[in-house]
Short mmCIF file of C-alpha atoms and ligand atoms in Angstrom, two decimals:
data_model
loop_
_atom_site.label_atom_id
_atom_site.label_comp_id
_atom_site.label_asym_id
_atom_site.label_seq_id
_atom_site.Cartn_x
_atom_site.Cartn_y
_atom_site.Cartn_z
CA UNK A 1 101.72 89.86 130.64
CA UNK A 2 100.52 87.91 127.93
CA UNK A 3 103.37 85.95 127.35
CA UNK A 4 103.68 85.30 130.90
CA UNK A 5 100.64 83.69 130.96
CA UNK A 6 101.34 81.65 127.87
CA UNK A 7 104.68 80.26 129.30
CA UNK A 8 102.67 79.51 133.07
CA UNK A 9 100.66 77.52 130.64
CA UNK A 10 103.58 75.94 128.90
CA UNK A 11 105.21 75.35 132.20
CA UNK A 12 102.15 73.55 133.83
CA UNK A 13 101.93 71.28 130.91
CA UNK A 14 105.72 70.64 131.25
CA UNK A 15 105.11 69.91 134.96
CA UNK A 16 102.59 67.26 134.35
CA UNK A 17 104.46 65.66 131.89
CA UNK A 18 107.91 66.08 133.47
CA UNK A 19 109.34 66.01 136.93
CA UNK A 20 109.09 69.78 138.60
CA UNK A 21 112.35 71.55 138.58
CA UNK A 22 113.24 74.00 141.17
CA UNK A 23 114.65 76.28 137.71
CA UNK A 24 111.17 76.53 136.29
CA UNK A 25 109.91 77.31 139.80
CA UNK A 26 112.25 80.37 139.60
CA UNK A 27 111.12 81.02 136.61
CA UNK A 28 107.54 80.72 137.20
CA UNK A 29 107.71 82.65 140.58
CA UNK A 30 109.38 85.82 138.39
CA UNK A 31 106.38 85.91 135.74
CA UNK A 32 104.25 85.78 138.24
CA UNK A 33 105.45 88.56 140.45
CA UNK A 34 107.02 90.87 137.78
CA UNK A 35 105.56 92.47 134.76
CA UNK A 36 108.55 92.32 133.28
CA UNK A 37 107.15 90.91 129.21
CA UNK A 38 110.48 89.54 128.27
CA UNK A 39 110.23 86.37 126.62
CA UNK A 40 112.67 84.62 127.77
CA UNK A 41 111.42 81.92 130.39
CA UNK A 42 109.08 80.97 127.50
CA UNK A 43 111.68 80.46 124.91
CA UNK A 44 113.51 78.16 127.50
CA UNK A 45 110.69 75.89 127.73
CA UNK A 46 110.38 76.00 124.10
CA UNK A 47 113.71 74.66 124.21
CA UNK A 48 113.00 72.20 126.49
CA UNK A 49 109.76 71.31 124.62
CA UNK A 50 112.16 70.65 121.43
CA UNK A 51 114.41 68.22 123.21
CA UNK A 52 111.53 66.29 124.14
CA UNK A 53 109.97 65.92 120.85
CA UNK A 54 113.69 65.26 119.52
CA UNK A 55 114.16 61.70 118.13
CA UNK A 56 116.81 59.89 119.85
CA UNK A 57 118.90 57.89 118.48
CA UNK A 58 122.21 55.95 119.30
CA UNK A 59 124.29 54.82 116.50
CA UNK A 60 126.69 51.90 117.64
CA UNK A 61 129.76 51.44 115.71
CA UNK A 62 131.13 47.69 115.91
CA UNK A 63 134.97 48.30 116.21
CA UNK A 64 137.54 46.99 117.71
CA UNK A 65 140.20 48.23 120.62
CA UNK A 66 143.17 48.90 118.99
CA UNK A 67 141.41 50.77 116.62
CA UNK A 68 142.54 54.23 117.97
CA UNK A 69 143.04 56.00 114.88
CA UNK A 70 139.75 55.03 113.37
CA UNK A 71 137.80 56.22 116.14
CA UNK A 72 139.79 59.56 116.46
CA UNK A 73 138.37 59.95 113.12
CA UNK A 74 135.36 58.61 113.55
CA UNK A 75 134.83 60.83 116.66
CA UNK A 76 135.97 63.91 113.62
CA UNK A 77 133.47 62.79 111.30
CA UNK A 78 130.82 62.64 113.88
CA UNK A 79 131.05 65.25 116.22
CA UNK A 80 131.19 67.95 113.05
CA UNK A 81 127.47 67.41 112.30
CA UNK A 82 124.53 68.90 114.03
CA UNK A 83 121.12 66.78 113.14
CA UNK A 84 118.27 68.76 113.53
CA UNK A 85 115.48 67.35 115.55
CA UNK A 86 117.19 64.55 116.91
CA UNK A 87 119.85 63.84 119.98
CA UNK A 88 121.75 61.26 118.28
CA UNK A 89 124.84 59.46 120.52
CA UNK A 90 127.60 57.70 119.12
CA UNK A 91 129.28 55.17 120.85
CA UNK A 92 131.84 52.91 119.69
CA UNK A 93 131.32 49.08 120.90
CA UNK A 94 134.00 45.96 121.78
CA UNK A 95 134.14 43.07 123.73
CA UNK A 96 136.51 42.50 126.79
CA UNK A 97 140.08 44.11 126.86
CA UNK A 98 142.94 41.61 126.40
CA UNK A 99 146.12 44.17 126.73
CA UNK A 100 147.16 46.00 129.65
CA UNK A 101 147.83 49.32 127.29
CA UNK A 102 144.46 49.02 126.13
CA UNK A 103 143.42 49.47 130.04
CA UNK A 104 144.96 52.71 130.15
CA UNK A 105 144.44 54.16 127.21
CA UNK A 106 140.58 53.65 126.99
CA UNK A 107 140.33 54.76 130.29
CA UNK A 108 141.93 57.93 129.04
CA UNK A 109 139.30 57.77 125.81
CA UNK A 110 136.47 56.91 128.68
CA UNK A 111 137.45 59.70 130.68
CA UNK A 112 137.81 62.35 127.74
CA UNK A 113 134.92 61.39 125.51
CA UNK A 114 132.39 58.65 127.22
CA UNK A 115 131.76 57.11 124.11
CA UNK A 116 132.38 53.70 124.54
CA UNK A 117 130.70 50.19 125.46
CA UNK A 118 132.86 47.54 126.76
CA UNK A 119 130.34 44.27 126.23
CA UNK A 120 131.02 40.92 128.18
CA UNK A 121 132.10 39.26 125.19
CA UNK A 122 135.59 37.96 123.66
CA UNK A 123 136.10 39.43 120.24
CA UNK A 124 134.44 37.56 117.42
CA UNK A 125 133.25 38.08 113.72
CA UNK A 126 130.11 35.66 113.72
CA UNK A 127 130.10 34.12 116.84
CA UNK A 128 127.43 37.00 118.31
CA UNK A 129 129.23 40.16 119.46
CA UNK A 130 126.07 42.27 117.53
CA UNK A 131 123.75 39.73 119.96
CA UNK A 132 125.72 40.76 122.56
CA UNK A 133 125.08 44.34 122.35
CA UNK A 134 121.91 44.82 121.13
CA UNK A 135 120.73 41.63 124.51
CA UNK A 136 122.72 44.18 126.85
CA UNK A 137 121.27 47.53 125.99
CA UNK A 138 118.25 47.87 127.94
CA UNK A 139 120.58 46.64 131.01
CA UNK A 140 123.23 49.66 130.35
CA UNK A 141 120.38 52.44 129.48
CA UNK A 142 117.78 50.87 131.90
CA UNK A 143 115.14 53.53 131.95
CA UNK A 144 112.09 53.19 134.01
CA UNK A 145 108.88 52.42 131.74
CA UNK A 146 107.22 55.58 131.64
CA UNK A 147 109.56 57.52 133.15
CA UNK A 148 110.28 60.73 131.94
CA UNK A 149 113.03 59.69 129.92
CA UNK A 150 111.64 56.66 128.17
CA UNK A 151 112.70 55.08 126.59
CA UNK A 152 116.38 56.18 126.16
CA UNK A 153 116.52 55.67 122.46
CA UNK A 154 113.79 55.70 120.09
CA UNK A 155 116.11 53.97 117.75
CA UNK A 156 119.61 51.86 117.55
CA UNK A 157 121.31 51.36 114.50
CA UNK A 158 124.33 49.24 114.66
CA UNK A 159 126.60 50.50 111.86
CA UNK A 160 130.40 49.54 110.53
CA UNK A 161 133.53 51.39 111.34
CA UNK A 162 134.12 51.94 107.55
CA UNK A 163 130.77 53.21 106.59
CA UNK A 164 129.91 56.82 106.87
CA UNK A 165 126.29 57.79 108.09
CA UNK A 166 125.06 61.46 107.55
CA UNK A 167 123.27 62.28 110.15
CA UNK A 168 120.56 64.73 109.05
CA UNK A 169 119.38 62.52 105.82
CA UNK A 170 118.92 59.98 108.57
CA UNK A 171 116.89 61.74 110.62
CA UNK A 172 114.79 62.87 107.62
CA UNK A 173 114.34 60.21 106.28
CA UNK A 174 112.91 58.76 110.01
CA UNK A 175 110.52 61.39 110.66
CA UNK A 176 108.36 60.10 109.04
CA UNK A 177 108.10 56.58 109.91
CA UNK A 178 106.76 54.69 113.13
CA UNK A 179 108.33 55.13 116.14
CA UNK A 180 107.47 50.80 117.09
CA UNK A 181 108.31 48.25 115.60
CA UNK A 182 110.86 49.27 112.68
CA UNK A 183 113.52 47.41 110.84
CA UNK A 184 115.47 49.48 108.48
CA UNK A 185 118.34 49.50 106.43
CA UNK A 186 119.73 48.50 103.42
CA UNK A 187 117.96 45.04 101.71
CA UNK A 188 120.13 42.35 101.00
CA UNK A 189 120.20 40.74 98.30
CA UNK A 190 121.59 43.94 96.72
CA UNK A 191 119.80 43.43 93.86
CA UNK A 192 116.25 42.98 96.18
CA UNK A 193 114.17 45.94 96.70
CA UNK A 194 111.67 43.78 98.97
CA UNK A 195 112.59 44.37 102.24
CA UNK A 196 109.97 41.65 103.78
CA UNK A 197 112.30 39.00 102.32
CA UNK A 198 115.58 38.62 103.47
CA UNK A 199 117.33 40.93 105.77
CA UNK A 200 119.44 44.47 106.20
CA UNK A 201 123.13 44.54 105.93
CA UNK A 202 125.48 44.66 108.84
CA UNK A 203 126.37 48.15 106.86
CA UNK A 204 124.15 50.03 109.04
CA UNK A 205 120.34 49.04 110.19
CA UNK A 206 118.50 50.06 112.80
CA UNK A 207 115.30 49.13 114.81
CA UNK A 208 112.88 50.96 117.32
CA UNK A 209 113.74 50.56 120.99
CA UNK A 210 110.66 48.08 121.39
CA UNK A 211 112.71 45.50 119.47
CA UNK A 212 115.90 45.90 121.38
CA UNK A 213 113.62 45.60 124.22
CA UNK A 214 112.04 42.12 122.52
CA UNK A 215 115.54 41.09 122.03
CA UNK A 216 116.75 41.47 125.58
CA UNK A 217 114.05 39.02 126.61
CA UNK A 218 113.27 36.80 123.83
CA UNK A 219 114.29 33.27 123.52
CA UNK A 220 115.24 33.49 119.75
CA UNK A 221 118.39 35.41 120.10
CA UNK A 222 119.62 33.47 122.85
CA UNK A 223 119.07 30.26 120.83
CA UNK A 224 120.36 31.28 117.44
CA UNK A 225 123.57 33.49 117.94
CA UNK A 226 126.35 32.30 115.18
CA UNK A 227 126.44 33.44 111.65
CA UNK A 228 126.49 36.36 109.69
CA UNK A 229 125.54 38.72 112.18
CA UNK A 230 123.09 40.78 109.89
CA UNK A 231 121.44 37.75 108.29
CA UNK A 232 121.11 36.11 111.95
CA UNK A 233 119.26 39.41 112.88
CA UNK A 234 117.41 39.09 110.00
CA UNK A 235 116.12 35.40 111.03
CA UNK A 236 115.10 36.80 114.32
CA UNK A 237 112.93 39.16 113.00
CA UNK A 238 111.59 36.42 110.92
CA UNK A 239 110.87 33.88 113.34
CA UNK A 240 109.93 36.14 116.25
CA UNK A 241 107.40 38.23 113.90
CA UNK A 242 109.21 41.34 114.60
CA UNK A 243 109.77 44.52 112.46
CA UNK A 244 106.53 44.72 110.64
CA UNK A 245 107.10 48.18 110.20
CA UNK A 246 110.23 48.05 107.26
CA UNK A 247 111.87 50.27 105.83
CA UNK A 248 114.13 49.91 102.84
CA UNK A 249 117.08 52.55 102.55
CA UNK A 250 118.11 51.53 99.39
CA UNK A 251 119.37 53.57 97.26
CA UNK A 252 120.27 56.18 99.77
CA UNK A 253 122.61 53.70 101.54
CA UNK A 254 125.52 51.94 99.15
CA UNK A 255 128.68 50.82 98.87
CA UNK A 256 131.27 52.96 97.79
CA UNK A 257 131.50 53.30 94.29
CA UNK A 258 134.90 51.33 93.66
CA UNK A 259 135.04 48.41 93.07
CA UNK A 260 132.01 48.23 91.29
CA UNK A 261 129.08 45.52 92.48
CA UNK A 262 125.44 44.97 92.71
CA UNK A 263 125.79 46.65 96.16
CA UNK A 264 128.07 49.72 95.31
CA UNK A 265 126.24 53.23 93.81
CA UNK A 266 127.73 56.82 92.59
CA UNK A 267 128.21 59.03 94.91
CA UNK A 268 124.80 61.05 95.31
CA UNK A 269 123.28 64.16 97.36
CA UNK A 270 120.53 62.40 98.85
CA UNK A 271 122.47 59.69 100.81
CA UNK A 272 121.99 58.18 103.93
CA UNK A 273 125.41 55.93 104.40
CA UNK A 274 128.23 55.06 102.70
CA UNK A 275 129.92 51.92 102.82
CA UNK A 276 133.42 50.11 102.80
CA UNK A 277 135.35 53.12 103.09
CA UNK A 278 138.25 50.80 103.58
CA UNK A 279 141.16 53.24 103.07
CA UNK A 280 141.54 57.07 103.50
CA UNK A 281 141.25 58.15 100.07
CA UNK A 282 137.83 57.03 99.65
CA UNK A 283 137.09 58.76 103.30
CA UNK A 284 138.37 61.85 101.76
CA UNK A 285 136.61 61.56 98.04
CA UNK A 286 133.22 61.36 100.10
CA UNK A 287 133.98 63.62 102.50
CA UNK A 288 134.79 66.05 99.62
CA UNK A 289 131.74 65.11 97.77
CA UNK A 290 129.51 66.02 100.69
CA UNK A 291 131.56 69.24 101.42
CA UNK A 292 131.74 67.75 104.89
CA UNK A 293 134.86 69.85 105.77
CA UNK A 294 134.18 73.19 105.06
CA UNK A 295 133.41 76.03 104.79
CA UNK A 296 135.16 77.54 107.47
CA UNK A 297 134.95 80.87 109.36
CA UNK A 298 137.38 83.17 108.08
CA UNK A 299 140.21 83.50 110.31
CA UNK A 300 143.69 85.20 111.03
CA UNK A 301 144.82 81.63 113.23
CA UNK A 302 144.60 79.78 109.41
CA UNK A 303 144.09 79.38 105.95
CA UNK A 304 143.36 76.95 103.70
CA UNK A 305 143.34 77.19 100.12
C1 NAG B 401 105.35 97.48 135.78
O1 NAG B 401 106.33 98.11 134.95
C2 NAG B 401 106.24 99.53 134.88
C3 NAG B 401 107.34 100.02 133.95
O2 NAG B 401 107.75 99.04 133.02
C4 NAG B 401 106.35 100.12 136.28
O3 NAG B 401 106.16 101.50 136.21
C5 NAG B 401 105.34 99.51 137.20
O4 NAG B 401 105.54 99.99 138.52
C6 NAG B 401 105.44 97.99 137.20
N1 NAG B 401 104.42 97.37 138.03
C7 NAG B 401 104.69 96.42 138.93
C8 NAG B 401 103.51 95.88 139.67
O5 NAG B 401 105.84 96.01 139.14
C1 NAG B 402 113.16 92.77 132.06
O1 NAG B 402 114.06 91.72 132.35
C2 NAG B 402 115.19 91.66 131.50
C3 NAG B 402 116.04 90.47 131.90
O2 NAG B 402 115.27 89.41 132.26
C4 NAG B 402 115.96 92.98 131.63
O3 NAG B 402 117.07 92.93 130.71
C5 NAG B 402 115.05 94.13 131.27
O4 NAG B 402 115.75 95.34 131.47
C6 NAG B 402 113.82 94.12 132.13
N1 NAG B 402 112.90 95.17 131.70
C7 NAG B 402 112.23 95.91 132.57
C8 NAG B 402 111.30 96.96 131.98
O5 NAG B 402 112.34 95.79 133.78
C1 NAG B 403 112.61 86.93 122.05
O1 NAG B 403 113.41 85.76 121.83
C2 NAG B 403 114.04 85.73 120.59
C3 NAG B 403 114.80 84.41 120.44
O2 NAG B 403 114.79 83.68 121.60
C4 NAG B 403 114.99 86.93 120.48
O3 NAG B 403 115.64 86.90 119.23
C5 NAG B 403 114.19 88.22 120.66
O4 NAG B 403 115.08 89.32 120.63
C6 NAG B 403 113.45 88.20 121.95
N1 NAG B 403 112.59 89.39 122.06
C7 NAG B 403 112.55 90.13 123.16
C8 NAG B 403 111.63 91.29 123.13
O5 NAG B 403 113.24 89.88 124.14
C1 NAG B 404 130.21 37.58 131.50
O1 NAG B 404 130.06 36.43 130.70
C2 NAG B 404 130.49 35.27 131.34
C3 NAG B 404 130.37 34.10 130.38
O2 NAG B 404 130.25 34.50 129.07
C4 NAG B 404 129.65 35.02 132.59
O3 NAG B 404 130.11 33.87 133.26
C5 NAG B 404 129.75 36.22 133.51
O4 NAG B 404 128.89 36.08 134.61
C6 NAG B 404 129.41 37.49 132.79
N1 NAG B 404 129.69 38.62 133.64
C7 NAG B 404 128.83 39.61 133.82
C8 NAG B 404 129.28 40.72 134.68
O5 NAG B 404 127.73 39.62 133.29
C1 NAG B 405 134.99 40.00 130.54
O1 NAG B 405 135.57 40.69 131.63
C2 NAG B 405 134.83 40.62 132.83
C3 NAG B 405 135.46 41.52 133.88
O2 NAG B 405 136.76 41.85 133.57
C4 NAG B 405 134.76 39.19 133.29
O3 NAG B 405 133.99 39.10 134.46
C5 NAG B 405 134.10 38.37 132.19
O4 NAG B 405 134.08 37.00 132.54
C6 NAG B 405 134.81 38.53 130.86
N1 NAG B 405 133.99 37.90 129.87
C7 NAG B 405 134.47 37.09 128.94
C8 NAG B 405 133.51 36.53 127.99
O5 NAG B 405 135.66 36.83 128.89
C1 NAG B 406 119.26 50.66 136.66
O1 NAG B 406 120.54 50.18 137.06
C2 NAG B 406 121.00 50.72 138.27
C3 NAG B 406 122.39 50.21 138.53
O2 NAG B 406 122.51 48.85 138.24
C4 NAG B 406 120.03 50.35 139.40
O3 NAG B 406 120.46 50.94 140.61
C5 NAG B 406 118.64 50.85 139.05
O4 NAG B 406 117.71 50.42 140.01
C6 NAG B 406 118.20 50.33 137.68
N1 NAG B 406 116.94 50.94 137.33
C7 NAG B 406 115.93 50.25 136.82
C8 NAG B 406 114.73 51.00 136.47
O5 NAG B 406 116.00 49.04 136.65
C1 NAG B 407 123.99 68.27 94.61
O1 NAG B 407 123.92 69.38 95.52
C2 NAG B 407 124.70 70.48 95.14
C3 NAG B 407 124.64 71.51 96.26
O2 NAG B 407 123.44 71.50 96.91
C4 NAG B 407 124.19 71.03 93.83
O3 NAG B 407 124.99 72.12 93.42
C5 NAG B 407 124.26 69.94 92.78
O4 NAG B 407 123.68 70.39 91.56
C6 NAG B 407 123.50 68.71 93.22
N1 NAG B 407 123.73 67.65 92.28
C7 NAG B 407 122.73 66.90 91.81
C8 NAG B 407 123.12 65.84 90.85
O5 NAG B 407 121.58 67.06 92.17
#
């Protein structure tokens, strides 16, 4: 009976804060008319509880069409980790489609996986595409203010195709930090460890949703678009007074560790991203280092030695 109670409780405060669903009115009518203690309606709302208070996160990788393989792997590397305390989405980002195979086979990678922006852009290095997507995001996930799902993302980090994020030292190492106005990454110069200076590298940064919001209808994006697209980011922030909150990832994001530079580090547990993984073997070497692939259940289908 007790428990009953307690999840009637749980569910009313759900109610008020979320839409009512005809499930927990089910669930709420067989508490109520059974005394049946099972605890099982109130570990669903537990569960639901726990997706609310999950951070949210989308993690936009700046590739390219034709990149099939990469993003087969990519979609490997990703889809093998489970963050705890956070829904984190990964979506792989491009500009306009210029080949008729790319039609159909995207469609096919649409269809299967749902993973991937198509901006209104032509491709480009400096000439905005990272404007582009973080102007159109509150168009394409255009949640109602206060609505129960707002806002979509509590944070968007743009990230490379050849740098590896782990997921969970991410979302540790956000927990802690504010939820508004945040600008973090990796501080560039390499050698700089004041991130109030200059600006986070196109590596991997992210911001709180109120600045992609800012962005979308800002005049200083709009009128300053070409460039290095992490340093132009950076002079946003600047000159619009954004991303007071800052957050400097260093030395938990690096490049990888060959070919040695002021930017590059050892391989270490407690990392956040890895970067310029340009070829497999360094893919592999970290993947190995993290013990990323493995271990696996025992089974009679395979073995790997
Ligand atoms: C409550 O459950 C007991 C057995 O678990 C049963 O004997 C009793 O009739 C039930 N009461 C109601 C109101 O369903
Ligand atoms: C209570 O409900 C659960 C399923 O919800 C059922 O497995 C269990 O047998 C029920 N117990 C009683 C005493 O009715
Ligand atoms: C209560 O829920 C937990 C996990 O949801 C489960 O492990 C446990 O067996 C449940 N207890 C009862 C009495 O149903
Ligand atoms: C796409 O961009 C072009 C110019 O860059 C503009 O003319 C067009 O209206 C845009 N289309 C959409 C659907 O926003
Ligand atoms: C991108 O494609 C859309 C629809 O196919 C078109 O309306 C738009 O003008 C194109 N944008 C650019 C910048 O080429
Ligand atoms: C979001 O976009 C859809 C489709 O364009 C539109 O129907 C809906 O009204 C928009 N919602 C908000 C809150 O702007
Ligand atoms: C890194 O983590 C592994 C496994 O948790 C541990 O065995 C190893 O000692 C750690 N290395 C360092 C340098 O902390």
């Amino acid at each position: 009976m007790l428990s009953c109670f307690i999840s009637i409780f749980l569910l009313c405060i759900l109610a008020s804060i979320n839409e009512v669903r005809f499930e927990n009115l089910l669930r709420f009518g067989r508490c109520t008319f059974s005394n049946n203690t099972t605890n099982t309606s109130s570990s669903i709302s537990n569960e639901q509880q726990q997706q609310e208070q999950d951070i949210r996160i989308l993690i936009g990788i700046l590739t390219l069409p034709d990149q099939y393989l990469r993003r087969h792997f990519l979609r490997l590397v990703y889809g093998t980790q489970n963050p705890e305390g956070a829904k984190i989405d990964v979506k792989f980002v491009f500009c306009n489609l210029t080949k008729e195979d790319q039609k159909t086979i995207i469609s096919l990678e649409i269809m299967r996986y749902n993973d991937i922006i198509i901006l209104n852009c032509t491709e480009n290095m400096n000439k905005g595409k990272t404007s582009t997507f973080f102007t159109s995001l509150p168009d394409i996930f255009n949640e109602t203010e206060n609505g129960p799902n707002y806002p979509p993302y509590h944070y968007v980090m743009k990230a490379d195709d050849d740098t590896y994020v782990r997921l969970n030292s991410l979302v540790k190492s956000l927990k802690p930090l504010p939820k508004e106005d945040l600008y973090y990454g990796f501080v560039i110069p390499c050698s700089s460890m004041d991130p109030f200076k200059h600006y986070m590298s196109g590596m991997g940064f992210l911001v709180s949703w109120d600045i992609v919001e800012w962005i979308h209808g800002s005049d200083i994006p709009k009128k300053h678009v070409e460039g290095p697209e992490d340093k132009v980011f950076g002079d946003w922030m600047r000159w619009g007074r954004r991303g007071l909150n800052r957050f400097n990832a260093k030395w938990s994001m690096y490049n990888y560790p060959d070919p040695v530079s002021v930017c590059s580090h050892e391989l270490v547990n407690d990392t956040i991203a890895v970067h310029l993984l340009k070829n497999q073997e360094k893919w592999i070497k970290t993947l190995n280092f993290f013990n990323h692939a493995g271990p696996l259940e025992e089974s009679k289908m395979y073995h790997i030695a």
